[in-house]
C-alpha cells in the first residue's frame, strides 16, 4: 500500500516539476510519449489476461505452467513504476479524445486512483498464486481481476465510442 | 362570429378536460399483491438483475457500501437532470411503502400518493415484472441498511417539471407488449425477462424518439450517450459478433473478447450481473443472439 501511494506522490511531484521546467511543445511531446507508453502497458495487461481468460472460458486448454507464467507477467506489470506514465496535462481534454481516454479526474484533488492502482496489484498478485492451482482456482481469480480493471475504467476512462 | 368563438371555447374546454382525464394516474388493481409473501433470498437476485444499485447507490460508494441506497446519481437527459432518490428502508427512503406501493412505482410509474414518476425510473420495462418478484425484491430491500440522506429534487425546466403531463407520455410509451414476441425455449423466455423486464438494457442501448420514448423498431441498435460524449454501443446481432460465451463472460467479469474491460456505467452493470447465476448470464446472451 505504502509503495503505491509513494509512486503516486512521485508522479505528482514529477508532473508539477516537469510542466514548470520545459516548454509547451516539449511538454506535448513528453505527454504523448507517456500516453504511448501507458497504452502499451495496457496492451501487455490484455495480452497476458487474454491467455488466462481463454483458459477460463474453455477456448484454450488449461496449462498450469503457461497460466502461471502469464499471471506472473501480469503481477510484475502491475508493480512497474508508473510515475512517469501519467504526467499532468496528458488527459483527453488537453490532448484530444482521439489520443487518450484518460479523464482529467485522474489528476483531481479527490482522485483515488492510487487506491484503484493498488487494487489491481492485489488482484494480480492473487491471480499469480491462483493461476497454477487448477482451472477452478484460475477461474475464481478472474472475477476480482476484472473488477479491479472495471473499477478504474468506470470512473477514470472516457466511455467508449 | 360570436357563435364560432363560443364553439371554440367549448371545444377547448372539452379538449382540456379530456387531456386532464387521460393524464390521470392508472394504478394497479388493489389485489395485485394479495397472498404474495416476499422471499429475501430470491429478492437479492431480482435486485442485482434489476440494476437498482447502479443508480440508487451513492455514486462514490465502493464494495458493501453499494448496498446503502441513499441515491444521488445524476441522470442527464435532453429534458433535464434526474437525481436518483433515496430508496433505503427508512423514513428518508421507502421504509413505509407497502408491497403494492413498490409495485405501483415499478410497474406503473406511480408514487404511493398516486403522482406520476419520471421514466428515469425504467417502469416502461419493469411493467413486465412478475408481482412475486416485486414482493421478493421488497423483502430483500427491507434487509438493507437505512440511510437518512435526503433525496434531492430533479433539475427540470418547464414544461417537463409538470408531472401530470407524464400521464400523456405514458399513453404513448408505456406498453405491456414484449419486443421479442416469440420466446420459444425456457432459456429464451428467461433471457427476455432478464433483458426486457429487469435488466433494462434497452434504456441505454436503444435510441429514443422525440418524446424520449424508446424506438422499438431500432431495438438494441445503439444510441447517443445521454450523459456525455460518445455512443452507447449497438448490441444486436447485426452489430455485435461476439459468441454467446463471450457475452456471458463479459457480463461476469467485464472482459471483452479482446480483454479490454468495461468502463463507465457499464462497469456498474457488470458489478450487478456478476451476482447472478451463470445460467442467467447465459440466458441474456441467448436472448441477444436471438434478436433479429
Tab-separated table of C-alpha atoms in Angstrom:
chain	number	residue	atom	x	y	z
A	1	UNK	CA	0.000	0.000	0.000
A	2	UNK	CA	2.752	2.397	1.020
A	3	UNK	CA	4.542	1.541	-2.189
A	4	UNK	CA	1.597	2.540	-4.407
A	5	UNK	CA	0.938	5.805	-2.603
A	6	UNK	CA	4.628	6.629	-2.837
A	7	UNK	CA	4.532	6.107	-6.578
A	8	UNK	CA	1.625	8.472	-6.949
A	9	UNK	CA	3.324	11.088	-4.792
A	10	UNK	CA	6.405	10.802	-7.007
A	11	UNK	CA	4.166	11.050	-10.070
A	12	UNK	CA	2.546	14.228	-8.771
A	13	UNK	CA	5.875	15.853	-7.936
A	14	UNK	CA	7.365	14.852	-11.280
A	15	UNK	CA	4.331	16.258	-13.033
A	16	UNK	CA	4.490	19.625	-11.296
A	17	UNK	CA	8.252	19.961	-11.657
A	18	UNK	CA	8.087	18.717	-15.223
A	19	UNK	CA	5.469	21.145	-16.510
A	20	UNK	CA	7.282	24.111	-14.985
A	21	UNK	CA	10.669	23.238	-16.410
A	22	UNK	CA	10.035	22.588	-20.083
A	23	UNK	CA	8.435	24.450	-22.948
A	24	UNK	CA	4.934	23.670	-24.230
A	25	UNK	CA	5.920	21.749	-27.334
A	26	UNK	CA	8.392	19.629	-25.447
A	27	UNK	CA	5.748	19.063	-22.810
A	28	UNK	CA	3.359	17.886	-25.532
A	29	UNK	CA	5.940	15.504	-26.865
A	30	UNK	CA	6.618	14.158	-23.401
A	31	UNK	CA	2.883	13.789	-22.724
A	32	UNK	CA	2.368	11.920	-25.993
A	33	UNK	CA	5.280	9.615	-25.232
A	34	UNK	CA	3.788	8.895	-21.814
A	35	UNK	CA	0.407	8.122	-23.382
A	36	UNK	CA	2.035	5.724	-25.819
A	37	UNK	CA	3.950	4.014	-23.032
A	38	UNK	CA	0.955	3.544	-20.769
A	39	UNK	CA	-1.226	2.317	-23.631
A	40	UNK	CA	1.483	-0.219	-24.375
A	41	UNK	CA	1.353	-1.330	-20.786
A	42	UNK	CA	-2.442	-1.764	-21.052
A	43	UNK	CA	-1.852	-3.882	-24.169
A	44	UNK	CA	0.555	-6.074	-22.229
A	45	UNK	CA	-2.026	-6.476	-19.454
A	46	UNK	CA	-4.617	-7.529	-22.038
A	47	UNK	CA	-2.201	-9.907	-23.793
A	48	UNK	CA	-1.478	-11.783	-20.583
A	49	UNK	CA	-5.049	-11.702	-19.278
A	50	UNK	CA	-6.047	-12.986	-22.705
A	51	UNK	CA	-4.401	-16.347	-22.113
A	52	UNK	CA	-5.894	-16.645	-18.621
A	53	UNK	CA	-9.346	-15.643	-19.879
A	54	UNK	CA	-9.103	-18.035	-22.817
A	55	UNK	CA	-8.469	-20.874	-20.360
A	56	UNK	CA	-11.242	-19.696	-18.019
A	57	UNK	CA	-13.716	-19.627	-20.913
A	58	UNK	CA	-12.604	-23.019	-22.186
A	59	UNK	CA	-11.292	-21.695	-25.518
A	60	UNK	CA	-7.720	-22.625	-24.619
A	61	UNK	CA	-6.756	-25.846	-22.862
A	62	UNK	CA	-5.675	-25.292	-19.277
A	63	UNK	CA	-1.919	-25.482	-18.778
A	64	UNK	CA	-0.660	-24.722	-15.278
A	65	UNK	CA	2.826	-23.656	-16.378
A	66	UNK	CA	1.635	-21.297	-19.107
A	67	UNK	CA	-1.059	-19.863	-16.840
A	68	UNK	CA	1.441	-19.246	-14.060
A	69	UNK	CA	3.811	-17.524	-16.457
A	70	UNK	CA	1.107	-15.202	-17.785
A	71	UNK	CA	-0.080	-14.429	-14.266
A	72	UNK	CA	3.466	-13.724	-13.109
A	73	UNK	CA	3.890	-11.317	-16.036
A	74	UNK	CA	0.670	-9.615	-15.090
A	75	UNK	CA	1.704	-9.258	-11.457
A	76	UNK	CA	5.082	-7.829	-12.490
A	77	UNK	CA	3.451	-5.405	-14.897
A	78	UNK	CA	1.080	-4.171	-12.218
A	79	UNK	CA	4.036	-3.358	-9.988
A	80	UNK	CA	6.069	-1.416	-12.563
A	81	UNK	CA	6.920	2.120	-11.544
A	82	UNK	CA	4.271	4.211	-13.332
A	83	UNK	CA	5.392	7.592	-12.052
A	84	UNK	CA	6.388	8.887	-15.482
A	85	UNK	CA	3.389	7.434	-17.334
A	86	UNK	CA	0.810	9.883	-16.020
A	87	UNK	CA	2.194	13.443	-16.301
A	88	UNK	CA	-0.128	16.364	-15.674
A	89	UNK	CA	-1.686	17.524	-18.932
A	90	UNK	CA	-1.849	14.070	-20.504
A	91	UNK	CA	-5.654	13.830	-20.195
A	92	UNK	CA	-8.155	13.644	-23.046
A	93	UNK	CA	-9.316	17.261	-22.650
A	94	UNK	CA	-5.775	18.522	-23.183
A	95	UNK	CA	-4.522	16.061	-25.801
A	96	UNK	CA	-7.765	15.249	-27.573
A	97	UNK	CA	-10.255	12.394	-27.441
A	98	UNK	CA	-8.623	10.520	-30.292
A	99	UNK	CA	-5.284	10.444	-28.435
A	100	UNK	CA	-6.241	9.213	-24.973
A	101	UNK	CA	-9.286	8.162	-22.973
A	102	UNK	CA	-7.761	9.294	-19.666
A	103	UNK	CA	-10.173	11.690	-17.949
A	104	UNK	CA	-8.895	14.825	-16.160
A	105	UNK	CA	-10.476	13.420	-12.957
A	106	UNK	CA	-7.373	11.235	-12.594
A	107	UNK	CA	-5.423	14.306	-11.542
A	108	UNK	CA	-8.159	15.933	-9.416
A	109	UNK	CA	-7.562	16.587	-5.732
A	110	UNK	CA	-10.093	13.947	-4.629
A	111	UNK	CA	-8.804	11.298	-7.045
A	112	UNK	CA	-8.499	7.810	-5.563
A	113	UNK	CA	-6.526	6.453	-8.487
A	114	UNK	CA	-3.735	5.320	-6.150
A	115	UNK	CA	-6.100	3.017	-4.249
A	116	UNK	CA	-7.505	1.707	-7.527
A	117	UNK	CA	-3.984	1.004	-8.726
A	118	UNK	CA	-3.244	-0.894	-5.529
A	119	UNK	CA	-6.435	-2.927	-6.013
A	120	UNK	CA	-5.021	-4.097	-9.336
A	121	UNK	CA	-1.725	-5.057	-7.710
A	122	UNK	CA	-3.655	-7.092	-5.135
A	123	UNK	CA	-5.872	-8.811	-7.713
A	124	UNK	CA	-2.909	-9.578	-9.987
A	125	UNK	CA	-0.893	-10.933	-7.061
A	126	UNK	CA	-3.834	-13.135	-6.063
A	127	UNK	CA	-4.019	-14.373	-9.651
A	128	UNK	CA	-0.298	-15.142	-9.573
A	129	UNK	CA	-0.873	-17.548	-6.680
A	130	UNK	CA	-4.097	-18.951	-8.133
A	131	UNK	CA	-3.298	-19.498	-11.799
A	132	UNK	CA	-1.159	-22.626	-11.398
A	133	UNK	CA	-3.519	-24.264	-8.910
A	134	UNK	CA	-6.017	-25.728	-11.340
A	135	UNK	CA	-8.687	-24.373	-13.657
A	136	UNK	CA	-11.244	-23.660	-10.926
A	137	UNK	CA	-8.681	-21.742	-8.945
A	138	UNK	CA	-7.812	-19.653	-12.024
A	139	UNK	CA	-11.487	-19.061	-12.791
A	140	UNK	CA	-12.108	-17.850	-9.264
A	141	UNK	CA	-9.383	-15.219	-9.529
A	142	UNK	CA	-10.686	-13.816	-12.828
A	143	UNK	CA	-13.719	-12.115	-11.249
A	144	UNK	CA	-11.775	-9.940	-8.775
A	145	UNK	CA	-9.228	-9.182	-11.501
A	146	UNK	CA	-11.958	-7.976	-13.859
A	147	UNK	CA	-13.484	-5.954	-11.062
A	148	UNK	CA	-10.205	-4.142	-10.396
A	149	UNK	CA	-9.911	-3.202	-14.087
A	150	UNK	CA	-13.543	-2.109	-14.193
A	151	UNK	CA	-13.497	-0.014	-11.050
A	152	UNK	CA	-10.795	2.219	-12.509
A	153	UNK	CA	-12.312	2.349	-16.003
A	154	UNK	CA	-15.720	3.143	-14.527
A	155	UNK	CA	-14.520	6.446	-13.116
A	156	UNK	CA	-11.394	7.459	-14.953
A	157	UNK	CA	-11.758	6.378	-18.568
A	158	UNK	CA	-13.884	8.121	-21.180
A	159	UNK	CA	-16.868	5.919	-22.044
A	160	UNK	CA	-16.330	4.030	-25.303
A	161	UNK	CA	-17.405	5.323	-28.679
B	1	UNK	CA	-68.655	35.205	-35.248
B	2	UNK	CA	-69.640	35.061	-31.605
B	3	UNK	CA	-71.120	31.627	-32.118
B	4	UNK	CA	-67.852	30.428	-33.663
B	5	UNK	CA	-65.935	31.841	-30.697
B	6	UNK	CA	-68.275	30.042	-28.311
B	7	UNK	CA	-67.772	26.774	-30.162
B	8	UNK	CA	-64.012	27.174	-29.980
B	9	UNK	CA	-64.152	27.903	-26.258
B	10	UNK	CA	-66.400	24.911	-25.629
B	11	UNK	CA	-64.166	22.623	-27.714
B	12	UNK	CA	-61.135	23.946	-25.874
B	13	UNK	CA	-62.703	23.176	-22.522
B	14	UNK	CA	-63.706	19.709	-23.691
B	15	UNK	CA	-60.181	19.040	-25.007
B	16	UNK	CA	-58.585	20.288	-21.791
B	17	UNK	CA	-60.946	18.092	-19.787
B	18	UNK	CA	-60.134	15.093	-21.955
B	19	UNK	CA	-56.389	15.671	-21.557
B	20	UNK	CA	-56.856	16.018	-17.822
B	21	UNK	CA	-58.767	12.730	-17.715
B	22	UNK	CA	-56.252	10.946	-19.940
B	23	UNK	CA	-53.282	12.169	-17.935
B	24	UNK	CA	-54.644	10.814	-14.638
B	25	UNK	CA	-52.942	8.035	-12.669
B	26	UNK	CA	-53.715	4.415	-13.545
B	27	UNK	CA	-52.787	2.322	-10.513
B	28	UNK	CA	-52.591	-1.475	-10.403
B	29	UNK	CA	-55.640	-3.402	-9.146
B	30	UNK	CA	-55.637	-3.248	-5.330
B	31	UNK	CA	-55.370	-7.039	-5.010
B	32	UNK	CA	-52.251	-7.314	-7.226
B	33	UNK	CA	-50.053	-8.312	-4.314
B	34	UNK	CA	-52.722	-10.189	-2.341
B	35	UNK	CA	-51.500	-13.506	-0.951
B	36	UNK	CA	-47.888	-12.963	-2.038
B	37	UNK	CA	-45.103	-13.296	0.532
B	38	UNK	CA	-41.672	-11.942	-0.282
B	39	UNK	CA	-38.558	-14.140	-0.132
B	40	UNK	CA	-35.455	-12.023	0.546
B	41	UNK	CA	-33.034	-14.571	-0.922
B	42	UNK	CA	-34.868	-14.666	-4.231
B	43	UNK	CA	-35.233	-10.904	-3.980
B	44	UNK	CA	-31.478	-10.464	-3.977
B	45	UNK	CA	-31.341	-11.936	-7.480
B	46	UNK	CA	-34.094	-9.562	-8.595
B	47	UNK	CA	-32.163	-6.686	-7.035
B	48	UNK	CA	-28.937	-7.417	-8.920
B	49	UNK	CA	-30.678	-8.289	-12.164
B	50	UNK	CA	-32.734	-5.086	-11.934
B	51	UNK	CA	-29.624	-2.968	-11.509
B	52	UNK	CA	-31.140	-0.935	-8.641
B	53	UNK	CA	-27.748	-0.127	-7.117
B	54	UNK	CA	-26.379	1.231	-10.402
B	55	UNK	CA	-28.362	4.423	-9.881
B	56	UNK	CA	-29.549	4.359	-6.258
B	57	UNK	CA	-26.214	3.721	-4.515
B	58	UNK	CA	-24.096	6.749	-3.695
B	59	UNK	CA	-22.074	7.338	-6.897
B	60	UNK	CA	-18.848	7.175	-4.872
B	61	UNK	CA	-19.729	4.018	-2.944
B	62	UNK	CA	-17.437	1.003	-3.201
B	63	UNK	CA	-17.929	-2.611	-2.144
B	64	UNK	CA	-20.532	-3.234	0.563
B	65	UNK	CA	-21.419	0.477	0.652
B	66	UNK	CA	-23.167	-0.046	-2.677
B	67	UNK	CA	-25.979	-1.586	-0.654
B	68	UNK	CA	-26.701	1.755	1.026
B	69	UNK	CA	-29.296	3.083	-1.394
B	70	UNK	CA	-29.041	6.748	-0.471
B	71	UNK	CA	-29.391	7.971	-4.073
B	72	UNK	CA	-27.696	10.987	-5.607
B	73	UNK	CA	-26.678	9.627	-9.032
B	74	UNK	CA	-27.362	12.240	-11.707
B	75	UNK	CA	-29.077	11.011	-14.868
B	76	UNK	CA	-28.595	13.626	-17.566
B	77	UNK	CA	-31.068	13.840	-20.417
B	78	UNK	CA	-32.266	16.328	-23.045
B	79	UNK	CA	-35.178	17.127	-20.699
B	80	UNK	CA	-33.052	17.972	-17.681
B	81	UNK	CA	-31.204	16.120	-14.953
B	82	UNK	CA	-32.872	13.476	-12.814
B	83	UNK	CA	-31.477	12.741	-9.369
B	84	UNK	CA	-31.904	9.186	-8.152
B	85	UNK	CA	-33.733	9.302	-4.795
B	86	UNK	CA	-33.018	7.531	-1.515
B	87	UNK	CA	-34.774	4.131	-1.624
B	88	UNK	CA	-33.274	2.689	1.560
B	89	UNK	CA	-35.726	1.093	4.033
B	90	UNK	CA	-36.044	4.105	6.360
B	91	UNK	CA	-38.013	7.354	6.750
B	92	UNK	CA	-35.863	9.201	4.180
B	93	UNK	CA	-36.317	6.334	1.734
B	94	UNK	CA	-39.193	3.938	1.111
B	95	UNK	CA	-39.353	2.307	4.549
B	96	UNK	CA	-43.075	2.900	4.907
B	97	UNK	CA	-44.047	1.638	1.464
B	98	UNK	CA	-46.226	-1.434	1.113
B	99	UNK	CA	-45.536	-4.137	-1.466
B	100	UNK	CA	-48.341	-2.625	-3.540
B	101	UNK	CA	-46.712	0.825	-3.325
B	102	UNK	CA	-43.488	-0.618	-4.718
B	103	UNK	CA	-45.379	-2.491	-7.429
B	104	UNK	CA	-47.172	0.703	-8.480
B	105	UNK	CA	-43.869	2.584	-8.642
B	106	UNK	CA	-42.003	-0.087	-10.607
B	107	UNK	CA	-44.765	-1.342	-12.867
B	108	UNK	CA	-46.927	1.749	-13.411
B	109	UNK	CA	-44.615	4.644	-12.505
B	110	UNK	CA	-46.753	5.959	-9.647
B	111	UNK	CA	-45.843	7.203	-6.188
B	112	UNK	CA	-47.873	5.985	-3.168
B	113	UNK	CA	-49.755	9.304	-3.391
B	114	UNK	CA	-50.702	8.499	-6.996
B	115	UNK	CA	-48.351	11.041	-8.586
B	116	UNK	CA	-46.614	10.155	-11.840
B	117	UNK	CA	-42.944	9.271	-11.507
B	118	UNK	CA	-40.461	10.243	-14.192
B	119	UNK	CA	-39.389	7.416	-16.519
B	120	UNK	CA	-35.791	7.834	-15.364
B	121	UNK	CA	-37.105	5.006	-13.167
B	122	UNK	CA	-37.416	2.498	-16.017
B	123	UNK	CA	-41.004	1.428	-15.349
B	124	UNK	CA	-41.527	1.086	-19.085
B	125	UNK	CA	-39.521	-2.120	-18.711
B	126	UNK	CA	-40.384	-3.029	-15.095
B	127	UNK	CA	-44.033	-3.093	-16.235
B	128	UNK	CA	-43.225	-6.682	-17.318
B	129	UNK	CA	-42.232	-7.728	-13.786
B	130	UNK	CA	-43.932	-10.611	-12.039
B	131	UNK	CA	-45.701	-9.338	-8.878
B	132	UNK	CA	-43.981	-12.156	-6.968
B	133	UNK	CA	-40.600	-10.691	-7.974
B	134	UNK	CA	-41.696	-7.292	-6.661
B	135	UNK	CA	-42.626	-8.895	-3.325
B	136	UNK	CA	-39.282	-10.723	-3.184
B	137	UNK	CA	-37.399	-7.544	-4.071
B	138	UNK	CA	-39.180	-5.620	-1.313
B	139	UNK	CA	-38.331	-8.340	1.202
B	140	UNK	CA	-34.659	-8.106	0.216
B	141	UNK	CA	-34.538	-4.300	0.194
B	142	UNK	CA	-36.034	-4.282	3.710
B	143	UNK	CA	-32.857	-6.070	4.888
B	144	UNK	CA	-30.518	-3.349	3.533
B	145	UNK	CA	-29.003	-0.524	5.630
B	146	UNK	CA	-31.042	2.620	6.305
B	147	UNK	CA	-29.698	5.949	5.019
B	148	UNK	CA	-31.027	9.273	6.283
B	149	UNK	CA	-29.652	11.252	3.319
B	150	UNK	CA	-32.463	13.399	1.880
B	151	UNK	CA	-33.478	12.849	-1.745
B	152	UNK	CA	-32.681	15.820	-3.965
B	153	UNK	CA	-35.192	17.355	-6.388
B	154	UNK	CA	-34.839	16.774	-10.137
B	155	UNK	CA	-33.438	19.680	-12.142
B	156	UNK	CA	-36.049	20.118	-14.861
B	157	UNK	CA	-37.270	23.162	-16.765
B	158	UNK	CA	-40.872	23.954	-17.739
B	159	UNK	CA	-42.862	22.098	-19.052
B	160	UNK	CA	-41.042	18.902	-18.070
B	161	UNK	CA	-41.399	19.759	-14.390
B	162	UNK	CA	-45.163	19.217	-14.569
B	163	UNK	CA	-45.736	15.638	-13.512
B	164	UNK	CA	-49.316	15.495	-14.756
B	165	UNK	CA	-48.001	15.652	-18.325
B	166	UNK	CA	-46.351	12.288	-17.785
B	167	UNK	CA	-49.788	10.701	-17.934
B	168	UNK	CA	-49.896	11.566	-21.629
B	169	UNK	CA	-46.310	10.411	-22.095
B	170	UNK	CA	-47.274	7.056	-20.613
B	171	UNK	CA	-50.176	6.688	-23.050
B	172	UNK	CA	-47.635	6.840	-25.878
B	173	UNK	CA	-44.683	4.988	-24.337
B	174	UNK	CA	-45.874	2.534	-21.691
B	175	UNK	CA	-46.702	-0.810	-23.265
B	176	UNK	CA	-47.281	-4.264	-21.846
B	177	UNK	CA	-46.155	-5.979	-25.039
B	178	UNK	CA	-42.773	-7.682	-25.378
B	179	UNK	CA	-40.371	-6.657	-28.118
B	180	UNK	CA	-39.353	-10.287	-28.677
B	181	UNK	CA	-42.832	-11.641	-29.259
B	182	UNK	CA	-41.740	-15.286	-29.563
B	183	UNK	CA	-39.507	-16.746	-26.858
B	184	UNK	CA	-39.741	-20.441	-27.625
B	185	UNK	CA	-37.394	-22.023	-25.096
B	186	UNK	CA	-37.280	-21.642	-21.306
B	187	UNK	CA	-33.807	-20.096	-21.674
B	188	UNK	CA	-35.004	-17.506	-24.180
B	189	UNK	CA	-38.011	-16.736	-22.020
B	190	UNK	CA	-35.753	-16.200	-19.022
B	191	UNK	CA	-33.385	-14.112	-21.153
B	192	UNK	CA	-36.249	-11.982	-22.372
B	193	UNK	CA	-37.405	-11.448	-18.807
B	194	UNK	CA	-33.897	-10.510	-17.664
B	195	UNK	CA	-33.299	-8.115	-20.575
B	196	UNK	CA	-36.719	-6.620	-21.295
B	197	UNK	CA	-38.179	-6.617	-17.756
B	198	UNK	CA	-35.396	-6.458	-15.157
B	199	UNK	CA	-32.069	-5.529	-16.773
B	200	UNK	CA	-33.499	-2.563	-18.712
B	201	UNK	CA	-30.598	-2.873	-21.175
B	202	UNK	CA	-32.578	-1.068	-23.865
B	203	UNK	CA	-32.759	2.115	-21.785
B	204	UNK	CA	-29.223	2.909	-22.940
B	205	UNK	CA	-28.676	0.597	-25.919
B	206	UNK	CA	-31.794	1.640	-27.895
B	207	UNK	CA	-32.238	5.100	-29.444
B	208	UNK	CA	-35.116	7.323	-28.335
B	209	UNK	CA	-37.724	9.228	-30.342
B	210	UNK	CA	-38.658	12.898	-29.885
B	211	UNK	CA	-40.850	12.148	-26.856
B	212	UNK	CA	-37.924	10.450	-25.118
B	213	UNK	CA	-39.551	7.026	-25.513
B	214	UNK	CA	-37.613	4.045	-26.862
B	215	UNK	CA	-37.724	3.490	-30.619
B	216	UNK	CA	-38.642	-0.197	-30.527
B	217	UNK	CA	-38.008	-0.563	-34.260
B	218	UNK	CA	-34.313	0.099	-33.580
B	219	UNK	CA	-34.092	-2.246	-30.601
B	220	UNK	CA	-30.541	-2.521	-29.156
B	221	UNK	CA	-29.021	-0.817	-32.194
B	222	UNK	CA	-27.008	1.637	-30.095
B	223	UNK	CA	-27.723	5.247	-29.152
B	224	UNK	CA	-26.063	8.531	-28.271
B	225	UNK	CA	-24.868	8.622	-24.672
B	226	UNK	CA	-27.295	10.968	-22.906
B	227	UNK	CA	-24.877	11.504	-20.038
B	228	UNK	CA	-21.866	12.636	-22.013
B	229	UNK	CA	-19.831	12.268	-25.129
B	230	UNK	CA	-19.792	9.263	-27.374
B	231	UNK	CA	-22.180	6.488	-28.243
B	232	UNK	CA	-23.629	3.560	-26.347
B	233	UNK	CA	-22.678	0.540	-28.460
B	234	UNK	CA	-25.127	-1.487	-30.524
B	235	UNK	CA	-25.615	-4.998	-29.136
B	236	UNK	CA	-27.928	-6.511	-31.751
B	237	UNK	CA	-26.599	-9.423	-33.848
B	238	UNK	CA	-26.097	-7.142	-36.864
B	239	UNK	CA	-23.505	-5.185	-34.927
B	240	UNK	CA	-22.162	-7.426	-32.171
B	241	UNK	CA	-20.344	-10.512	-33.423
B	242	UNK	CA	-19.357	-11.902	-30.002
B	243	UNK	CA	-20.270	-15.504	-29.289
B	244	UNK	CA	-22.860	-16.262	-26.607
B	245	UNK	CA	-19.978	-17.435	-24.412
B	246	UNK	CA	-18.152	-14.137	-24.917
B	247	UNK	CA	-21.245	-12.143	-23.932
B	248	UNK	CA	-21.842	-14.242	-20.813
B	249	UNK	CA	-18.196	-13.948	-19.796
B	250	UNK	CA	-18.256	-10.197	-20.330
B	251	UNK	CA	-21.278	-9.929	-18.042
B	252	UNK	CA	-19.448	-11.991	-15.404
B	253	UNK	CA	-16.012	-10.338	-15.450
B	254	UNK	CA	-16.218	-7.211	-17.617
B	255	UNK	CA	-13.630	-8.602	-20.041
B	256	UNK	CA	-14.342	-8.191	-23.749
B	257	UNK	CA	-13.110	-10.868	-26.202
B	258	UNK	CA	-10.024	-8.647	-26.673
B	259	UNK	CA	-9.513	-8.470	-22.896
B	260	UNK	CA	-10.251	-4.825	-22.711
B	261	UNK	CA	-12.624	-4.179	-19.812
B	262	UNK	CA	-15.972	-2.483	-19.330
B	263	UNK	CA	-15.946	1.100	-18.109
B	264	UNK	CA	-18.368	3.890	-17.328
B	265	UNK	CA	-21.899	2.987	-16.277
B	266	UNK	CA	-21.457	-0.496	-17.804
B	267	UNK	CA	-18.889	-1.309	-15.110
B	268	UNK	CA	-21.703	-0.845	-12.573
B	269	UNK	CA	-23.999	-3.056	-14.625
B	270	UNK	CA	-21.355	-5.803	-14.669
B	271	UNK	CA	-20.928	-5.493	-10.900
B	272	UNK	CA	-24.619	-6.394	-10.616
B	273	UNK	CA	-24.646	-9.094	-13.291
B	274	UNK	CA	-21.667	-10.795	-11.622
B	275	UNK	CA	-24.003	-11.680	-8.712
B	276	UNK	CA	-26.366	-13.715	-10.908
B	277	UNK	CA	-26.273	-17.452	-11.552
B	278	UNK	CA	-24.250	-18.284	-14.643
B	279	UNK	CA	-27.407	-19.728	-16.218
B	280	UNK	CA	-28.947	-16.237	-16.057
B	281	UNK	CA	-25.981	-14.656	-17.844
B	282	UNK	CA	-26.203	-17.428	-20.447
B	283	UNK	CA	-29.897	-16.640	-20.881
B	284	UNK	CA	-29.154	-12.956	-21.513
B	285	UNK	CA	-26.558	-13.964	-24.110
B	286	UNK	CA	-29.042	-16.327	-25.763
B	287	UNK	CA	-31.624	-13.544	-25.931
B	288	UNK	CA	-29.201	-11.094	-27.560
B	289	UNK	CA	-28.095	-13.701	-30.113
B	290	UNK	CA	-31.741	-14.452	-30.944
B	291	UNK	CA	-32.691	-10.871	-31.756
B	292	UNK	CA	-33.474	-10.235	-35.420
